[in-house]
Amino acid sequence: MLNSGGERAYVYAKSRGLMGKSFIGNRVRLLSRLTRLSELDRLVFPAAGRELPEQELLPDLERRISARSVKAILKIVSSFSKPPGLLVALIRSYEYAGLKTALSALANGSPEAGPHTDISPYGRIRFGAYPELSAMTGGTVFQWIGALDKSALTGKAGILLQMRLDSQYYEELWKALMATPKKDRGDAEKIIGAEISLRNSVWALRLRVYYEFEEKDIAAGLVHIGPSGAKRDFAAAAEESLSLALASRAAWRKWRWEALLNPEKPGEAWKPDPRYVQNAAAAYLYRMVRLSFRRGLFSVNTSCCCIKLKQIEEDLLTSVAEGLRLGVMPKDVLAMQGVLA
């Protein structure tokens, strides 16, 4: 078994190698030259491209992109003789995503659970037991879902359920982060804290603008965790936004995430655009993680940033794929995502 220092050096070297082959940083520009979905397939999978019609290629390519990311992340996590809980919590984001997909499939009466990513040996949900929720989740932290009525999966209740799952994920992640020695956390605490605050803020905007939820329902669904001893948690910015006028850009001038709001356009009425804010938030976190990656070289923070960057890359590749299928050029998608100057 490698000693602690040697093991960490090995993991760092592997992380640097993965980043060098990823479509992050300067290599993002390779994506901007693409014109067809099949070209993206050959770029990402040069030895295993598929000869499929583009309407069939998109879902197949998205599944392979996700599997590619998880394979890389598992290499990092499994390189530790005893994987840090923080890294295990990060990879379990795929389990939560798969559960959301399965719940949507069940709500729509689908005989299949839909695509989910295998994160063995870190998964807990038994997706093969679909559509029996109790069998899928029994004996796990998701056991409460097994008792839900189908009516809880649709409409307003379904949206609140998605928020509850987000809250549970971040509670698990934050608990694992706090159990990590402070010298090992590095910037991870700032990054995850900003991510939770931004997630809350985007949810608050979406529910107000798209669904016209009442303020009390939005506030109740936010992730209410934060630094120990702090007077305000990571829901503070989102809660503040609930009282700001949707039709007045000036009313948002002192809001924490004001810089991420869509600008005013001459001659047009303004209101916050949740999708614009979501893209701006993703770009903000991308810059945070890239800057942090090379700090504290042999800390858990570095591995955490590597995992986050692989997940960001996955989102970029998926966005480019969906854009190409719709006839939107990658350079426009990447500019919108804030990763291409």
Coordinates of C-alpha atoms in Angstrom, one line a residue:
M1 CA 0.0 0.0 0.0
L2 CA 1.3 3.5 -0.8
N3 CA 2.0 5.7 2.1
S4 CA -0.1 8.8 2.5
G5 CA 2.3 11.2 0.8
G6 CA 3.1 8.8 -2.0
E7 CA -0.6 7.9 -2.5
R8 CA -1.5 11.6 -2.7
A9 CA 1.3 12.4 -5.2
Y10 CA 0.1 9.5 -7.3
V11 CA -3.5 10.7 -7.3
Y12 CA -2.4 14.2 -8.1
A13 CA -0.3 13.0 -11.1
K14 CA -3.3 11.0 -12.3
S15 CA -5.6 14.1 -11.9
R16 CA -3.2 16.2 -14.0
G17 CA -3.1 13.5 -16.7
L18 CA -6.9 13.5 -16.8
M19 CA -7.1 17.2 -17.1
G20 CA -4.6 17.3 -19.9
K21 CA -6.9 15.1 -22.0
S22 CA -10.1 16.9 -21.0
F23 CA -12.0 19.6 -22.9
I24 CA -11.2 22.2 -20.3
G25 CA -9.2 25.4 -20.6
N26 CA -7.5 25.8 -24.0
R27 CA -8.9 22.5 -25.3
V28 CA -12.4 23.9 -25.1
R29 CA -11.6 25.6 -28.4
L30 CA -11.5 22.3 -30.2
L31 CA -15.2 22.0 -29.6
S32 CA -15.9 25.4 -31.2
R33 CA -14.8 24.2 -34.7
L34 CA -17.4 21.4 -34.9
T35 CA -20.3 21.5 -37.3
R36 CA -22.0 18.1 -36.9
L37 CA -22.8 15.8 -34.1
S38 CA -20.8 13.0 -35.7
E39 CA -17.7 15.2 -35.6
L40 CA -18.2 15.6 -31.8
D41 CA -18.5 11.9 -31.5
R42 CA -15.2 11.3 -33.3
L43 CA -13.4 14.0 -31.3
V44 CA -14.5 12.7 -27.9
F45 CA -14.3 9.0 -28.9
P46 CA -11.7 8.8 -31.7
A47 CA -11.5 5.0 -31.5
A48 CA -15.2 4.2 -30.9
G49 CA -17.3 6.5 -33.0
R50 CA -20.8 5.3 -33.9
E51 CA -22.4 5.3 -37.4
L52 CA -25.9 6.3 -36.4
P53 CA -28.5 8.8 -37.7
E54 CA -28.1 12.0 -35.7
Q55 CA -31.5 11.7 -34.0
E56 CA -30.3 8.3 -32.7
L57 CA -26.8 9.4 -32.1
L58 CA -27.6 12.2 -29.6
P59 CA -29.0 10.0 -26.7
D60 CA -26.4 7.4 -27.3
L61 CA -23.6 10.0 -27.3
E62 CA -24.9 11.6 -24.1
R63 CA -24.9 8.2 -22.3
R64 CA -21.3 7.6 -23.4
I65 CA -20.2 11.1 -22.4
S66 CA -21.6 10.5 -18.9
A67 CA -20.1 7.0 -18.7
R68 CA -16.7 8.5 -19.8
S69 CA -16.9 11.1 -17.0
V70 CA -17.8 8.6 -14.3
K71 CA -15.0 6.2 -15.4
A72 CA -12.5 9.0 -15.0
I73 CA -13.9 10.1 -11.6
L74 CA -13.9 6.5 -10.4
K75 CA -10.2 6.3 -11.3
I76 CA -9.5 9.2 -9.0
V77 CA -11.7 8.0 -6.1
S78 CA -10.5 4.4 -6.3
S79 CA -6.8 5.5 -6.4
F80 CA -7.1 6.1 -2.6
S81 CA -6.7 3.0 -0.4
K82 CA -9.5 4.5 1.7
P83 CA -11.4 7.0 -0.5
P84 CA -12.2 10.3 1.3
G85 CA -15.9 10.7 2.1
L86 CA -16.0 14.0 0.3
L87 CA -15.1 12.4 -3.0
V88 CA -17.6 9.6 -2.5
A89 CA -20.3 12.2 -1.8
L90 CA -19.4 14.0 -5.0
I91 CA -19.7 11.0 -7.2
R92 CA -23.1 10.2 -5.7
S93 CA -24.5 13.2 -7.5
Y94 CA -25.0 10.7 -10.4
E95 CA -27.1 8.5 -8.1
Y96 CA -29.4 11.4 -7.3
A97 CA -29.6 12.3 -11.0
G98 CA -30.6 8.7 -11.8
L99 CA -33.2 8.7 -9.1
K100 CA -34.8 11.9 -10.4
T101 CA -34.9 10.3 -13.9
A102 CA -36.6 7.2 -12.5
L103 CA -39.1 9.2 -10.6
S104 CA -40.0 11.2 -13.7
A105 CA -40.3 7.9 -15.7
L106 CA -42.6 6.5 -13.0
A107 CA -44.8 9.7 -13.0
N108 CA -45.2 9.3 -16.8
G109 CA -46.0 5.6 -16.5
S110 CA -42.9 4.5 -18.3
P111 CA -42.1 0.8 -18.0
E112 CA -38.3 1.6 -17.9
A113 CA -36.5 3.7 -15.3
G114 CA -34.6 5.6 -17.9
P115 CA -30.9 6.1 -18.2
H116 CA -28.8 6.1 -15.0
T117 CA -25.1 5.9 -14.5
D118 CA -23.5 3.0 -12.7
I119 CA -21.2 4.3 -9.9
S120 CA -20.4 0.9 -8.3
P121 CA -19.2 0.3 -5.7
Y122 CA -20.6 3.6 -4.3
G123 CA -24.2 3.4 -5.4
R124 CA -27.0 2.6 -3.0
I125 CA -30.2 2.6 -5.1
R126 CA -31.3 -0.7 -6.7
F127 CA -32.5 0.6 -10.1
G128 CA -33.2 -2.9 -11.3
A129 CA -36.1 -3.0 -8.9
Y130 CA -38.0 -0.3 -10.8
P131 CA -40.9 0.5 -10.7
E132 CA -41.1 -0.6 -7.0
L133 CA -39.9 2.4 -5.1
S134 CA -39.8 0.6 -1.8
A135 CA -37.6 -2.2 -3.3
M136 CA -35.4 0.4 -5.0
T137 CA -34.7 2.5 -1.9
G138 CA -35.4 0.3 1.1
G139 CA -32.6 0.3 3.8
T140 CA -31.0 3.4 2.2
V141 CA -31.0 7.2 2.9
F142 CA -33.7 7.3 0.2
Q143 CA -36.1 4.9 2.1
W144 CA -38.6 7.7 2.7
I145 CA -39.3 7.8 -1.1
G146 CA -40.7 4.3 -1.0
A147 CA -43.7 5.5 1.0
L148 CA -44.6 8.3 -1.5
D149 CA -47.9 8.2 -3.4
K150 CA -47.7 8.7 -7.2
S151 CA -49.4 12.1 -6.8
A152 CA -46.2 13.3 -5.0
L153 CA -44.3 12.8 -8.3
T154 CA -46.2 15.3 -10.5
G155 CA -47.1 18.9 -10.6
K156 CA -46.1 21.2 -7.8
A157 CA -45.5 18.3 -5.5
G158 CA -43.1 16.8 -8.0
I159 CA -41.1 20.1 -8.2
L160 CA -40.9 20.2 -4.4
L161 CA -39.7 16.6 -4.4
Q162 CA -36.9 17.5 -6.7
M163 CA -35.9 20.3 -4.4
R164 CA -36.0 17.9 -1.4
L165 CA -33.6 15.6 -3.2
D166 CA -31.3 18.5 -3.9
S167 CA -31.4 19.4 -0.3
Q168 CA -30.6 15.8 0.8
Y169 CA -27.7 15.6 -1.7
Y170 CA -26.1 18.9 -0.4
E171 CA -26.7 17.9 3.2
E172 CA -24.7 14.7 2.6
L173 CA -22.0 16.6 0.7
W174 CA -21.6 19.3 3.3
K175 CA -21.5 16.7 6.1
A176 CA -18.7 14.9 4.3
L177 CA -16.9 18.2 3.7
M178 CA -17.0 19.1 7.4
A179 CA -15.6 15.6 8.2
T180 CA -12.6 16.4 6.0
P181 CA -9.6 17.8 7.9
K182 CA -9.5 21.6 7.4
K183 CA -6.0 21.5 5.9
D184 CA -7.3 19.1 3.3
R185 CA -10.4 21.1 2.4
G186 CA -8.6 24.0 0.8
D187 CA -11.0 26.0 -1.4
A188 CA -13.5 23.2 -1.5
E189 CA -15.5 24.8 1.3
K190 CA -15.8 28.1 -0.6
I191 CA -16.6 26.3 -3.9
I192 CA -19.3 24.1 -2.5
G193 CA -20.7 27.0 -0.4
A194 CA -21.0 29.2 -3.5
E195 CA -22.5 26.3 -5.4
I196 CA -25.3 25.8 -2.8
S197 CA -26.0 29.5 -2.7
L198 CA -26.2 29.7 -6.5
R199 CA -28.3 26.6 -6.7
N200 CA -30.8 28.1 -4.2
S201 CA -30.8 31.4 -6.1
V202 CA -31.5 29.8 -9.5
W203 CA -34.3 27.6 -8.0
A204 CA -35.9 30.7 -6.4
L205 CA -35.8 32.6 -9.7
R206 CA -37.2 29.6 -11.7
L207 CA -40.0 29.0 -9.3
R208 CA -41.0 32.7 -9.3
V209 CA -40.6 33.4 -13.0
Y210 CA -41.7 30.1 -14.6
Y211 CA -44.1 28.6 -12.0
E212 CA -45.3 31.6 -9.9
F213 CA -44.8 29.7 -6.6
E214 CA -45.6 31.5 -3.4
E215 CA -42.6 32.8 -1.4
K216 CA -43.2 30.5 1.6
D217 CA -43.2 27.4 -0.6
I218 CA -40.0 28.5 -2.3
A219 CA -38.2 29.3 1.0
A220 CA -39.2 26.0 2.5
G221 CA -37.7 24.1 -0.4
L222 CA -34.3 25.8 -0.3
V223 CA -31.1 24.2 1.0
H224 CA -30.8 25.6 4.6
I225 CA -27.2 24.7 5.6
G226 CA -24.2 26.8 6.0
P227 CA -20.9 27.4 7.9
S228 CA -20.9 26.5 11.5
G229 CA -21.8 29.4 13.8
A230 CA -22.7 31.7 10.8
K231 CA -25.8 34.0 11.3
R232 CA -26.9 33.4 7.7
D233 CA -27.0 30.1 5.7
F234 CA -26.6 29.5 2.0
A235 CA -30.2 30.2 1.4
A236 CA -29.8 33.9 2.4
A237 CA -29.3 35.3 -1.1
A238 CA -32.2 33.3 -2.5
E239 CA -34.5 34.4 0.3
E240 CA -33.5 38.0 -0.3
S241 CA -34.4 37.7 -4.0
L242 CA -37.9 36.7 -3.1
S243 CA -38.8 40.3 -2.1
L244 CA -37.1 42.0 -5.1
A245 CA -39.4 43.3 -7.8
L246 CA -39.2 41.1 -10.9
A247 CA -39.9 44.1 -13.2
S248 CA -37.2 46.4 -11.8
R249 CA -33.5 45.8 -12.6
A250 CA -32.6 48.7 -10.2
A251 CA -34.2 46.7 -7.3
W252 CA -31.5 44.0 -7.7
R253 CA -28.4 46.4 -7.5
K254 CA -27.3 45.2 -4.1
W255 CA -28.2 41.6 -4.4
R256 CA -25.3 39.2 -3.8
W257 CA -25.4 37.6 -7.3
E258 CA -26.4 40.8 -9.1
A259 CA -23.4 40.5 -11.5
L260 CA -24.8 37.2 -12.8
L261 CA -28.1 38.7 -13.9
N262 CA -29.1 39.3 -17.5
P263 CA -28.5 42.9 -18.6
E264 CA -31.2 45.3 -19.6
K265 CA -31.9 45.8 -23.3
P266 CA -32.9 49.2 -24.7
G267 CA -36.6 49.3 -25.4
E268 CA -37.4 46.0 -23.7
A269 CA -39.1 45.3 -20.4
W270 CA -36.6 43.6 -18.0
K271 CA -37.1 40.7 -15.7
P272 CA -34.5 38.2 -14.4
D273 CA -33.9 35.3 -16.8
P274 CA -33.3 32.1 -14.8
R275 CA -31.5 30.3 -17.7
Y276 CA -29.1 33.3 -18.1
V277 CA -28.3 33.3 -14.4
Q278 CA -27.9 29.5 -14.4
N279 CA -25.3 29.7 -17.2
A280 CA -23.5 32.7 -15.6
A281 CA -23.4 30.7 -12.3
A282 CA -21.9 27.7 -14.0
A283 CA -19.2 30.0 -15.6
Y284 CA -18.5 31.6 -12.2
L285 CA -18.0 28.1 -10.5
Y286 CA -15.9 26.9 -13.5
R287 CA -13.5 29.8 -12.9
M288 CA -13.4 29.1 -9.2
V289 CA -12.6 25.4 -9.6
R290 CA -10.0 26.0 -12.3
L291 CA -8.1 28.5 -10.1
S292 CA -8.3 26.2 -7.1
F293 CA -7.1 23.0 -8.9
R294 CA -3.4 23.7 -8.6
R295 CA -3.6 25.0 -5.0
G296 CA -2.7 22.6 -2.1
L297 CA -1.3 20.1 -4.7
F298 CA -1.6 16.9 -2.7
S299 CA -4.8 17.7 -0.7
V300 CA -8.3 16.3 -1.0
N301 CA -9.2 19.7 -2.4
T302 CA -7.2 19.0 -5.6
S303 CA -9.1 15.7 -6.2
C304 CA -12.3 17.4 -5.4
C305 CA -11.6 20.1 -8.1
C306 CA -10.6 17.4 -10.6
I307 CA -14.0 15.7 -10.1
K308 CA -15.8 19.0 -10.4
L309 CA -13.9 19.8 -13.6
K310 CA -14.8 16.5 -15.1
Q311 CA -18.4 17.1 -14.3
I312 CA -18.3 20.6 -15.8
E313 CA -16.7 19.1 -18.9
E314 CA -19.5 16.6 -19.1
D315 CA -22.1 19.4 -19.0
L316 CA -20.2 21.3 -21.7
L317 CA -20.0 18.3 -24.0
T318 CA -23.7 17.5 -23.5
S319 CA -24.6 21.1 -24.1
V320 CA -22.6 21.2 -27.3
A321 CA -24.2 17.9 -28.5
E322 CA -27.7 19.2 -27.9
G323 CA -26.8 22.5 -29.6
L324 CA -25.5 20.7 -32.7
R325 CA -28.7 18.6 -32.9
L326 CA -30.7 21.9 -32.9
G327 CA -28.4 23.6 -35.4
V328 CA -26.7 25.9 -32.8
M329 CA -23.0 26.3 -33.4
P330 CA -20.7 25.1 -30.6
K331 CA -19.0 28.5 -30.3
D332 CA -22.3 30.1 -29.5
V333 CA -23.1 27.4 -26.9
L334 CA -19.7 27.8 -25.3
A335 CA -19.9 31.6 -25.3
M336 CA -23.3 31.3 -23.6
Q337 CA -21.8 28.9 -21.0
G338 CA -19.1 31.5 -20.3
V339 CA -16.1 29.3 -21.0
L340 CA -15.1 30.7 -24.4
A341 CA -13.7 34.2 -24.5

